[in-house]
Amino acid sequence: LLALPPYFVLYEVGSTNILKVYQERLNFYATKLRKYPNLRVALTGHADATGDAAKNLLLSKKRADAVRTYLTNKGVFIDQIKMEYDGEQKPMETNETKVGKSQNRRVEVVFFKY
């Protein structure tokens, strides 16, 4: 049985760019998803509470879309990917003034079997 722990791709303020530091792990996950066709991944996009809630929901969607695009460009089938977007609704940190990669600005990558 393949056990892959949840993983977070963190983002800079207002950004949807996947930083190089996360690409190596996403490459590893893409390899596993290609090797195990019954393996699925849930991508949940998040944003911090800075700014408008509607814009943050859209930003969380764009972040999850960026990870999905990255994985599909590496050969992962689109039907292996489940998408969710939570905007600012599920923060992990309370300090919204944090500069850099806050855990509230993230895409959660969680694996499951179909």
Short mmCIF file of N, CA and C in Angstrom, two decimals:
data_model
loop_
_atom_site.label_atom_id
_atom_site.label_comp_id
_atom_site.label_asym_id
_atom_site.label_seq_id
_atom_site.Cartn_x
_atom_site.Cartn_y
_atom_site.Cartn_z
N LEU A 1 0.85 -1.18 0.00
CA LEU A 1 0.00 0.00 0.00
C LEU A 1 0.89 1.24 0.00
N LEU A 2 0.59 2.16 -0.86
CA LEU A 2 1.35 3.40 -0.98
C LEU A 2 0.77 4.43 -0.02
N ALA A 3 1.58 4.93 0.89
CA ALA A 3 1.12 5.94 1.85
C ALA A 3 1.87 7.24 1.59
N LEU A 4 1.14 8.23 1.11
CA LEU A 4 1.73 9.55 0.87
C LEU A 4 1.06 10.54 1.80
N PRO A 5 1.84 11.23 2.64
CA PRO A 5 1.25 12.19 3.58
C PRO A 5 0.73 13.42 2.85
N PRO A 6 -0.19 14.16 3.48
CA PRO A 6 -0.63 15.43 2.88
C PRO A 6 0.56 16.37 2.71
N TYR A 7 0.47 17.23 1.74
CA TYR A 7 1.55 18.15 1.41
C TYR A 7 0.96 19.52 1.13
N PHE A 8 1.69 20.57 1.48
CA PHE A 8 1.24 21.94 1.22
C PHE A 8 2.18 22.62 0.23
N VAL A 9 1.60 23.23 -0.78
CA VAL A 9 2.31 24.13 -1.67
C VAL A 9 1.95 25.53 -1.20
N LEU A 10 2.94 26.30 -0.74
CA LEU A 10 2.69 27.63 -0.19
C LEU A 10 2.97 28.71 -1.23
N TYR A 11 2.31 29.85 -1.05
CA TYR A 11 2.37 30.93 -2.04
C TYR A 11 2.70 32.27 -1.38
N GLU A 12 3.29 33.15 -2.20
CA GLU A 12 3.49 34.53 -1.80
C GLU A 12 2.15 35.25 -1.88
N VAL A 13 2.07 36.43 -1.29
CA VAL A 13 0.84 37.22 -1.27
C VAL A 13 0.35 37.47 -2.70
N GLY A 14 -0.91 37.14 -2.98
CA GLY A 14 -1.54 37.40 -4.26
C GLY A 14 -1.03 36.56 -5.43
N SER A 15 -0.16 35.61 -5.18
CA SER A 15 0.49 34.87 -6.25
C SER A 15 -0.18 33.51 -6.51
N THR A 16 -0.05 33.05 -7.76
CA THR A 16 -0.45 31.71 -8.13
C THR A 16 0.74 30.92 -8.69
N ASN A 17 1.93 31.51 -8.64
CA ASN A 17 3.14 30.86 -9.16
C ASN A 17 3.63 29.79 -8.21
N ILE A 18 3.88 28.61 -8.75
CA ILE A 18 4.44 27.52 -7.95
C ILE A 18 5.95 27.73 -7.86
N LEU A 19 6.43 27.95 -6.67
CA LEU A 19 7.86 28.19 -6.48
C LEU A 19 8.66 26.91 -6.73
N LYS A 20 9.88 27.08 -7.18
CA LYS A 20 10.76 25.95 -7.52
C LYS A 20 10.92 24.97 -6.36
N VAL A 21 10.92 25.47 -5.15
CA VAL A 21 11.10 24.61 -3.98
C VAL A 21 10.02 23.53 -3.88
N TYR A 22 8.85 23.75 -4.47
CA TYR A 22 7.75 22.78 -4.41
C TYR A 22 7.71 21.87 -5.64
N GLN A 23 8.41 22.23 -6.69
CA GLN A 23 8.32 21.48 -7.93
C GLN A 23 8.91 20.08 -7.84
N GLU A 24 10.00 19.91 -7.10
CA GLU A 24 10.61 18.58 -6.97
C GLU A 24 9.63 17.59 -6.34
N ARG A 25 8.93 18.02 -5.29
CA ARG A 25 7.96 17.14 -4.63
C ARG A 25 6.78 16.86 -5.56
N LEU A 26 6.30 17.88 -6.27
CA LEU A 26 5.20 17.67 -7.21
C LEU A 26 5.61 16.73 -8.34
N ASN A 27 6.87 16.80 -8.77
CA ASN A 27 7.37 15.86 -9.77
C ASN A 27 7.33 14.43 -9.24
N PHE A 28 7.73 14.24 -7.98
CA PHE A 28 7.68 12.93 -7.34
C PHE A 28 6.24 12.42 -7.30
N TYR A 29 5.31 13.29 -6.91
CA TYR A 29 3.90 12.90 -6.84
C TYR A 29 3.35 12.56 -8.22
N ALA A 30 3.75 13.31 -9.22
CA ALA A 30 3.29 13.00 -10.58
C ALA A 30 3.75 11.62 -11.01
N THR A 31 4.98 11.26 -10.66
CA THR A 31 5.50 9.93 -10.98
C THR A 31 4.66 8.86 -10.32
N LYS A 32 4.31 9.06 -9.05
CA LYS A 32 3.50 8.08 -8.32
C LYS A 32 2.08 7.98 -8.90
N LEU A 33 1.50 9.12 -9.26
CA LEU A 33 0.15 9.11 -9.84
C LEU A 33 0.14 8.40 -11.20
N ARG A 34 1.19 8.56 -11.97
CA ARG A 34 1.28 7.85 -13.26
C ARG A 34 1.47 6.35 -13.03
N LYS A 35 2.25 5.99 -12.03
CA LYS A 35 2.55 4.58 -11.76
C LYS A 35 1.35 3.84 -11.18
N TYR A 36 0.54 4.53 -10.38
CA TYR A 36 -0.60 3.91 -9.70
C TYR A 36 -1.89 4.57 -10.20
N PRO A 37 -2.50 4.04 -11.25
CA PRO A 37 -3.67 4.68 -11.85
C PRO A 37 -4.89 4.74 -10.92
N ASN A 38 -4.95 3.93 -9.88
CA ASN A 38 -6.07 4.00 -8.92
C ASN A 38 -5.83 5.05 -7.84
N LEU A 39 -4.67 5.64 -7.83
CA LEU A 39 -4.35 6.69 -6.87
C LEU A 39 -4.95 8.02 -7.36
N ARG A 40 -5.55 8.74 -6.46
CA ARG A 40 -6.15 10.04 -6.77
C ARG A 40 -5.56 11.09 -5.84
N VAL A 41 -5.72 12.35 -6.24
CA VAL A 41 -5.24 13.45 -5.42
C VAL A 41 -6.33 14.51 -5.34
N ALA A 42 -6.54 15.02 -4.15
CA ALA A 42 -7.46 16.14 -3.93
C ALA A 42 -6.62 17.39 -3.72
N LEU A 43 -6.91 18.41 -4.51
CA LEU A 43 -6.22 19.70 -4.40
C LEU A 43 -7.22 20.70 -3.85
N THR A 44 -6.88 21.29 -2.71
CA THR A 44 -7.76 22.29 -2.10
C THR A 44 -7.00 23.60 -1.99
N GLY A 45 -7.50 24.61 -2.71
CA GLY A 45 -6.88 25.92 -2.72
C GLY A 45 -7.37 26.77 -1.56
N HIS A 46 -6.46 27.59 -1.01
CA HIS A 46 -6.75 28.47 0.12
C HIS A 46 -6.12 29.84 -0.12
N ALA A 47 -6.62 30.82 0.60
CA ALA A 47 -6.05 32.17 0.58
C ALA A 47 -6.09 32.73 2.00
N ASP A 48 -5.31 33.75 2.25
CA ASP A 48 -5.41 34.40 3.55
C ASP A 48 -6.57 35.39 3.53
N ALA A 49 -6.84 36.03 4.64
CA ALA A 49 -8.01 36.91 4.76
C ALA A 49 -7.72 38.35 4.34
N THR A 50 -6.58 38.59 3.72
CA THR A 50 -6.26 39.92 3.25
C THR A 50 -7.10 40.23 2.01
N GLY A 51 -7.82 41.33 2.04
CA GLY A 51 -8.59 41.73 0.86
C GLY A 51 -10.00 41.17 0.85
N ASP A 52 -10.61 41.23 -0.32
CA ASP A 52 -12.00 40.87 -0.56
C ASP A 52 -12.19 39.35 -0.56
N ALA A 53 -13.22 38.87 0.12
CA ALA A 53 -13.48 37.43 0.23
C ALA A 53 -13.73 36.78 -1.13
N ALA A 54 -14.47 37.46 -2.01
CA ALA A 54 -14.75 36.91 -3.34
C ALA A 54 -13.47 36.78 -4.15
N LYS A 55 -12.60 37.78 -4.07
CA LYS A 55 -11.32 37.71 -4.78
C LYS A 55 -10.44 36.60 -4.21
N ASN A 56 -10.50 36.41 -2.89
CA ASN A 56 -9.71 35.35 -2.26
C ASN A 56 -10.20 33.96 -2.68
N LEU A 57 -11.52 33.81 -2.85
CA LEU A 57 -12.05 32.54 -3.33
C LEU A 57 -11.54 32.26 -4.74
N LEU A 58 -11.55 33.27 -5.60
CA LEU A 58 -11.02 33.11 -6.96
C LEU A 58 -9.53 32.81 -6.93
N LEU A 59 -8.79 33.49 -6.06
CA LEU A 59 -7.35 33.25 -5.94
C LEU A 59 -7.09 31.81 -5.49
N SER A 60 -7.88 31.31 -4.54
CA SER A 60 -7.69 29.93 -4.09
C SER A 60 -7.96 28.95 -5.23
N LYS A 61 -8.94 29.25 -6.07
CA LYS A 61 -9.23 28.41 -7.25
C LYS A 61 -8.05 28.44 -8.22
N LYS A 62 -7.52 29.62 -8.47
CA LYS A 62 -6.39 29.75 -9.40
C LYS A 62 -5.16 29.01 -8.89
N ARG A 63 -4.95 29.01 -7.58
CA ARG A 63 -3.82 28.29 -7.00
C ARG A 63 -3.98 26.79 -7.20
N ALA A 64 -5.18 26.26 -6.91
CA ALA A 64 -5.42 24.83 -7.13
C ALA A 64 -5.31 24.48 -8.61
N ASP A 65 -5.83 25.36 -9.47
CA ASP A 65 -5.72 25.15 -10.92
C ASP A 65 -4.26 25.10 -11.36
N ALA A 66 -3.41 25.92 -10.76
CA ALA A 66 -1.99 25.93 -11.12
C ALA A 66 -1.33 24.60 -10.79
N VAL A 67 -1.68 24.03 -9.63
CA VAL A 67 -1.11 22.73 -9.26
C VAL A 67 -1.66 21.64 -10.19
N ARG A 68 -2.97 21.69 -10.50
CA ARG A 68 -3.55 20.71 -11.42
C ARG A 68 -2.85 20.79 -12.78
N THR A 69 -2.67 21.99 -13.30
CA THR A 69 -1.99 22.16 -14.58
C THR A 69 -0.57 21.62 -14.52
N TYR A 70 0.13 21.90 -13.44
CA TYR A 70 1.50 21.39 -13.27
C TYR A 70 1.50 19.87 -13.36
N LEU A 71 0.60 19.22 -12.61
CA LEU A 71 0.56 17.76 -12.58
C LEU A 71 0.15 17.18 -13.94
N THR A 72 -0.84 17.77 -14.59
CA THR A 72 -1.26 17.24 -15.89
C THR A 72 -0.17 17.43 -16.95
N ASN A 73 0.59 18.52 -16.83
CA ASN A 73 1.72 18.72 -17.74
C ASN A 73 2.81 17.68 -17.52
N LYS A 74 2.81 17.03 -16.37
CA LYS A 74 3.76 15.96 -16.06
C LYS A 74 3.18 14.58 -16.36
N GLY A 75 1.99 14.54 -16.99
CA GLY A 75 1.44 13.27 -17.43
C GLY A 75 0.36 12.67 -16.55
N VAL A 76 -0.06 13.38 -15.52
CA VAL A 76 -1.13 12.87 -14.65
C VAL A 76 -2.46 13.07 -15.38
N PHE A 77 -3.33 12.05 -15.31
CA PHE A 77 -4.64 12.15 -15.94
C PHE A 77 -5.55 13.07 -15.14
N ILE A 78 -6.30 13.88 -15.85
CA ILE A 78 -7.19 14.86 -15.21
C ILE A 78 -8.20 14.19 -14.29
N ASP A 79 -8.63 12.96 -14.64
CA ASP A 79 -9.63 12.29 -13.80
C ASP A 79 -9.05 11.74 -12.50
N GLN A 80 -7.76 11.86 -12.31
CA GLN A 80 -7.13 11.49 -11.04
C GLN A 80 -7.12 12.65 -10.06
N ILE A 81 -7.59 13.81 -10.48
CA ILE A 81 -7.49 15.02 -9.68
C ILE A 81 -8.86 15.53 -9.30
N LYS A 82 -9.08 15.70 -8.00
CA LYS A 82 -10.31 16.30 -7.47
C LYS A 82 -9.95 17.71 -7.02
N MET A 83 -10.81 18.67 -7.35
CA MET A 83 -10.53 20.07 -7.05
C MET A 83 -11.51 20.64 -6.04
N GLU A 84 -10.99 21.45 -5.11
CA GLU A 84 -11.81 22.19 -4.16
C GLU A 84 -11.17 23.55 -3.93
N TYR A 85 -12.00 24.51 -3.53
CA TYR A 85 -11.51 25.87 -3.29
C TYR A 85 -12.20 26.40 -2.05
N ASP A 86 -11.43 26.78 -1.06
CA ASP A 86 -12.01 27.26 0.20
C ASP A 86 -11.78 28.73 0.47
N GLY A 87 -11.09 29.42 -0.44
CA GLY A 87 -10.83 30.84 -0.21
C GLY A 87 -10.15 31.05 1.13
N GLU A 88 -10.70 31.96 1.93
CA GLU A 88 -10.11 32.29 3.24
C GLU A 88 -10.83 31.59 4.39
N GLN A 89 -11.70 30.62 4.08
CA GLN A 89 -12.59 30.03 5.09
C GLN A 89 -11.93 29.08 6.08
N LYS A 90 -10.76 28.52 5.76
CA LYS A 90 -10.13 27.54 6.65
C LYS A 90 -8.67 27.91 6.92
N PRO A 91 -8.44 28.98 7.68
CA PRO A 91 -7.06 29.40 7.96
C PRO A 91 -6.34 28.42 8.89
N MET A 92 -5.03 28.35 8.72
CA MET A 92 -4.18 27.55 9.61
C MET A 92 -3.44 28.44 10.59
N GLU A 93 -3.35 29.73 10.27
CA GLU A 93 -2.65 30.69 11.11
C GLU A 93 -3.57 31.86 11.40
N THR A 94 -3.34 32.51 12.51
CA THR A 94 -4.15 33.67 12.85
C THR A 94 -3.47 34.98 12.50
N ASN A 95 -2.18 34.99 12.30
CA ASN A 95 -1.44 36.21 12.02
C ASN A 95 -1.48 36.52 10.53
N GLU A 96 -2.43 37.38 10.13
CA GLU A 96 -2.60 37.70 8.72
C GLU A 96 -1.60 38.73 8.21
N THR A 97 -0.78 39.28 9.08
CA THR A 97 0.20 40.27 8.63
C THR A 97 1.53 39.62 8.26
N LYS A 98 1.60 38.34 8.35
CA LYS A 98 2.83 37.62 8.06
C LYS A 98 3.26 37.83 6.61
N VAL A 99 4.51 38.17 6.41
CA VAL A 99 5.06 38.38 5.07
C VAL A 99 5.67 37.07 4.59
N GLY A 100 5.64 36.84 3.30
CA GLY A 100 6.23 35.62 2.75
C GLY A 100 5.18 34.56 2.55
N LYS A 101 5.56 33.30 2.79
CA LYS A 101 4.69 32.18 2.50
C LYS A 101 3.91 31.76 3.76
N SER A 102 2.78 32.36 3.97
CA SER A 102 1.89 31.99 5.06
C SER A 102 1.23 30.66 4.75
N GLN A 103 0.98 29.84 5.77
CA GLN A 103 0.28 28.57 5.54
C GLN A 103 -1.17 28.79 5.16
N ASN A 104 -1.69 29.99 5.32
CA ASN A 104 -3.05 30.28 4.86
C ASN A 104 -3.10 30.41 3.34
N ARG A 105 -1.98 30.73 2.73
CA ARG A 105 -1.90 30.84 1.27
C ARG A 105 -1.30 29.54 0.74
N ARG A 106 -2.18 28.55 0.50
CA ARG A 106 -1.69 27.22 0.20
C ARG A 106 -2.63 26.45 -0.72
N VAL A 107 -2.08 25.38 -1.27
CA VAL A 107 -2.87 24.32 -1.87
C VAL A 107 -2.52 23.06 -1.09
N GLU A 108 -3.54 22.44 -0.52
CA GLU A 108 -3.35 21.17 0.17
C GLU A 108 -3.42 20.06 -0.88
N VAL A 109 -2.45 19.16 -0.83
CA VAL A 109 -2.37 18.02 -1.73
C VAL A 109 -2.57 16.77 -0.88
N VAL A 110 -3.72 16.10 -1.08
CA VAL A 110 -4.06 14.92 -0.27
C VAL A 110 -4.37 13.76 -1.20
N PHE A 111 -3.77 12.62 -0.92
CA PHE A 111 -3.94 11.43 -1.78
C PHE A 111 -4.98 10.48 -1.22
N PHE A 112 -5.65 9.79 -2.12
CA PHE A 112 -6.60 8.75 -1.73
C PHE A 112 -6.70 7.75 -2.89
N LYS A 113 -7.21 6.56 -2.59
CA LYS A 113 -7.39 5.53 -3.61
C LYS A 113 -8.82 5.53 -4.09
N TYR A 114 -9.00 5.27 -5.37
CA TYR A 114 -10.32 5.23 -5.98
C TYR A 114 -10.89 3.84 -5.87
#
